[in-house]
Amino acid sequence: MLNIVLFGPPGAGKGTQSEKLIDRFQLVHLSTGDIFRANIKGETELGKLAKSYMDKGELVPDSVTISMLESEVNKYADPKGFIFDGFPRTSAQADALDNFLTSKGTEITAMLALEVEEAELKTRLLNRAQTSGRPDDADPEIIQNRINVYNRETAPVADFYRAQNKYRGINGIGSIEEISDRLFKAIETIVV
Ligand code: ADP
């Protein structure tokens, strides 16, 4: 299987680039943010819980997020692989994912980390707010909180994959096609 963690701060382009990667490599795209938003729309209990954290730019608790992610993975009988987008976002999630994939006889192939500086992230998120309808994109204070949470809790996850020699940094500045080309090349050098 080809299992990619697509990593990067809020606004780095993970969702956009996931679309390109699933087309190219026929992978299943699992975005924890999208799954939570679908639950909010469907007014499920999980959605109500997630919304109370997401609207403030906080992380949904690990236990909830991990069990949701595992049950999503289990829905696919014979996948070519997964793109994990927005997961793992904490060291506990990274540990849980490793153990879970090991129990299924597979593992993460690589973490591809989109690198974009903070000023550019803020511009992108505020622009996205005009069309995304996401409350967490519209307010500069919430955006700042998401970036702070990323720096404090999520950025250390990169070290987890660095230690396994699975980390690849990708320049996240440029056109959508330029960036997807960089991602494709990175995957092709890992896989062959
Ligand atoms: P972005 O990368 O632009 O912040 P996402 O759609 O990935 O957007 O996530 C939106 C929000 O959903 C996060 O701010 C967080 O509240 C919640 N969320 C998504 N993934 C996770 C996760 N793995 N663990 C905890 N919370 C998460």
Coordinates of C-alpha atoms and ligand atoms in Angstrom, one line a residue:
M1 CA 0.0 0.0 0.0
L2 CA 1.0 3.6 -0.5
N3 CA 0.1 5.5 2.7
I4 CA 0.9 9.2 2.6
V5 CA 0.6 11.7 5.5
L6 CA 0.1 15.0 3.8
F7 CA 1.3 17.5 6.4
G8 CA 1.5 21.2 6.8
P9 CA 0.0 24.1 8.7
P10 CA -3.6 25.4 8.2
G11 CA -3.8 26.9 4.7
A12 CA -0.8 25.1 3.3
G13 CA -2.8 23.5 0.5
K14 CA -3.4 20.0 1.8
G15 CA -7.0 19.7 0.6
T16 CA -6.1 21.1 -2.9
Q17 CA -3.1 18.8 -3.3
S18 CA -4.9 15.8 -2.0
E19 CA -7.3 16.0 -4.9
K20 CA -4.3 15.9 -7.3
L21 CA -2.7 12.9 -5.5
I22 CA -5.8 10.8 -5.4
D23 CA -6.3 11.3 -9.1
R24 CA -2.7 10.3 -9.9
F25 CA -2.3 7.4 -7.5
Q26 CA -5.9 6.2 -6.9
L27 CA -5.7 6.6 -3.2
V28 CA -8.5 7.0 -0.6
H29 CA -8.5 10.6 0.8
L30 CA -9.2 10.8 4.5
S31 CA -9.5 14.4 5.7
T32 CA -10.4 14.5 9.4
G33 CA -11.5 18.2 8.9
D34 CA -13.8 17.2 6.1
I35 CA -15.2 14.3 8.1
F36 CA -15.9 16.5 11.1
R37 CA -17.5 19.1 8.8
A38 CA -19.8 16.5 7.3
N39 CA -20.8 15.5 10.8
I40 CA -21.5 19.1 11.7
K41 CA -23.7 19.4 8.6
G42 CA -25.5 16.1 9.4
E43 CA -26.0 17.4 13.0
T44 CA -24.6 14.2 14.5
E45 CA -23.4 13.9 18.1
L46 CA -19.9 13.8 16.8
G47 CA -20.5 16.9 14.8
K48 CA -21.8 18.8 17.8
L49 CA -18.8 17.9 19.8
A50 CA -16.3 18.7 17.0
K51 CA -17.9 22.0 16.3
S52 CA -17.4 23.2 19.9
Y53 CA -13.6 22.8 19.4
M54 CA -13.3 23.7 15.7
D55 CA -15.1 27.1 15.9
K56 CA -12.4 28.2 18.4
G57 CA -9.5 26.8 16.4
E58 CA -8.8 24.1 19.0
L59 CA -8.2 20.5 18.3
V60 CA -10.9 17.9 18.8
P61 CA -9.8 15.5 21.6
D62 CA -7.5 12.7 20.5
S63 CA -9.6 9.8 21.7
V64 CA -12.6 11.0 19.6
T65 CA -10.4 11.8 16.5
I66 CA -8.5 8.5 16.6
S67 CA -11.5 6.2 16.9
M68 CA -13.2 8.1 14.1
L69 CA -10.2 7.8 11.8
E70 CA -9.8 4.1 12.5
S71 CA -13.4 3.4 11.7
E72 CA -13.1 5.4 8.4
V73 CA -10.0 3.3 7.4
N74 CA -11.9 0.1 8.2
K75 CA -14.6 1.0 5.7
Y76 CA -12.3 0.1 2.8
A77 CA -11.8 -3.5 1.9
D78 CA -8.8 -3.5 -0.4
P79 CA -7.5 0.0 -0.9
K80 CA -4.4 0.9 -2.8
G81 CA -3.5 3.2 0.0
F82 CA -4.6 6.3 1.9
I83 CA -3.8 10.0 2.0
F84 CA -4.1 11.2 5.5
D85 CA -4.9 14.9 5.4
G86 CA -5.1 16.7 8.7
F87 CA -4.2 13.5 10.7
P88 CA -2.1 12.8 12.7
R89 CA -2.1 16.3 14.3
T90 CA -0.6 15.3 17.7
S91 CA 2.1 12.9 18.8
A92 CA -0.6 10.7 20.4
Q93 CA -2.4 10.5 17.1
A94 CA 0.9 9.6 15.3
D95 CA 1.5 6.8 17.8
A96 CA -2.0 5.5 17.5
L97 CA -1.8 5.5 13.7
D98 CA 1.4 3.6 13.7
N99 CA 0.0 0.9 16.0
F100 CA -3.2 0.7 14.1
L101 CA -1.5 0.4 10.7
T102 CA 0.9 -2.2 12.1
S103 CA -2.1 -4.2 13.3
K104 CA -3.4 -4.2 9.7
G105 CA -0.1 -5.3 8.3
T106 CA 0.8 -2.0 6.7
E107 CA 2.6 1.3 7.6
I108 CA 3.0 4.9 6.6
T109 CA 5.1 5.2 3.4
A110 CA 6.1 8.8 3.8
M111 CA 5.1 12.2 5.3
L112 CA 5.1 14.9 2.7
A113 CA 5.2 18.3 4.4
L114 CA 4.0 21.4 2.6
E115 CA 6.2 24.3 3.7
V116 CA 4.6 27.7 3.7
E117 CA 5.5 30.7 5.8
E118 CA 3.0 32.2 8.3
A119 CA 2.2 35.5 6.6
E120 CA 1.2 33.6 3.4
L121 CA -0.9 31.2 5.4
K122 CA -2.9 34.1 6.9
T123 CA -3.5 35.7 3.5
R124 CA -4.7 32.4 2.0
L125 CA -7.0 31.6 4.9
L126 CA -8.7 35.0 4.9
N127 CA -9.1 34.7 1.1
R128 CA -10.6 31.2 1.5
A129 CA -13.1 32.6 4.0
Q130 CA -14.8 34.4 1.2
T131 CA -15.9 31.2 -0.4
S132 CA -15.4 28.4 2.2
G133 CA -18.2 29.5 4.6
R134 CA -15.9 28.2 7.4
P135 CA -16.2 30.2 10.6
D136 CA -12.7 29.2 11.5
D137 CA -11.3 31.0 8.4
A138 CA -13.2 34.2 8.9
D139 CA -11.7 35.6 12.1
P140 CA -8.0 36.6 12.3
E141 CA -7.8 35.7 16.0
I142 CA -9.1 32.2 15.3
I143 CA -6.6 31.8 12.5
Q144 CA -3.8 32.9 14.8
N145 CA -5.0 30.3 17.4
R146 CA -5.0 27.5 14.8
I147 CA -1.4 28.5 13.8
N148 CA -0.4 28.5 17.4
V149 CA -1.9 25.1 18.1
Y150 CA -0.2 23.9 14.9
N151 CA 3.2 25.2 16.1
R152 CA 2.8 23.8 19.6
E153 CA 1.0 20.4 19.1
T154 CA 1.2 19.5 15.4
A155 CA 4.7 20.6 14.3
P156 CA 6.4 18.0 16.6
V157 CA 4.7 15.2 14.7
A158 CA 7.2 15.9 11.9
D159 CA 10.0 14.7 14.2
F160 CA 8.1 11.4 14.7
Y161 CA 8.5 10.7 10.9
R162 CA 11.9 12.2 10.7
A163 CA 13.1 9.6 13.2
Q164 CA 11.7 6.9 10.9
N165 CA 13.4 8.6 7.9
K166 CA 10.0 9.2 6.3
Y167 CA 9.9 13.0 6.3
R168 CA 10.0 14.9 3.0
G169 CA 9.7 18.7 3.0
I170 CA 8.0 20.2 -0.1
N171 CA 8.1 23.8 -1.0
G172 CA 4.4 24.9 -0.8
I173 CA 4.8 28.2 -2.7
G174 CA 4.0 28.3 -6.4
S175 CA 1.1 27.4 -8.7
I176 CA -1.1 24.4 -7.8
E177 CA 0.5 22.4 -10.7
E178 CA 4.0 23.3 -9.7
I179 CA 3.4 22.0 -6.2
S180 CA 1.6 18.9 -7.3
D181 CA 4.6 18.1 -9.6
R182 CA 6.9 18.4 -6.6
L183 CA 4.7 16.0 -4.6
F184 CA 4.5 13.5 -7.5
K185 CA 8.3 13.5 -7.9
A186 CA 8.8 13.0 -4.2
I187 CA 6.4 10.0 -4.2
E188 CA 8.0 8.5 -7.3
T189 CA 11.4 8.7 -5.8
I190 CA 10.2 6.9 -2.7
V191 CA 8.2 4.2 -4.5
V192 CA 10.7 3.2 -7.2
Ligands
ADP1 P1 -7.0 23.3 8.3 O1 -5.8 22.4 8.0 O2 -7.2 24.4 7.3 O3 -6.9 23.9 9.7 P2 -8.8 21.1 8.6 O4 -10.1 21.0 7.8 O5 -7.8 20.1 8.5 O6 -8.3 22.6 8.3 O7 -9.2 21.2 10.2 C1 -10.2 22.0 10.7 C2 -10.4 21.8 12.2 O8 -10.8 20.5 12.4 C3 -9.1 21.9 13.1 O9 -8.8 23.3 13.4 C4 -9.5 21.1 14.3 O10 -10.4 21.8 15.1 C5 -10.3 19.9 13.6 N1 -9.4 18.8 13.3 C6 -9.1 18.3 12.1 N2 -8.3 17.3 12.1 C7 -8.0 17.1 13.4 C8 -7.2 16.1 14.2 N3 -6.5 15.2 13.5 N4 -7.2 16.2 15.5 C9 -8.0 17.1 16.2 N5 -8.7 18.0 15.6 C10 -8.8 18.0 14.2

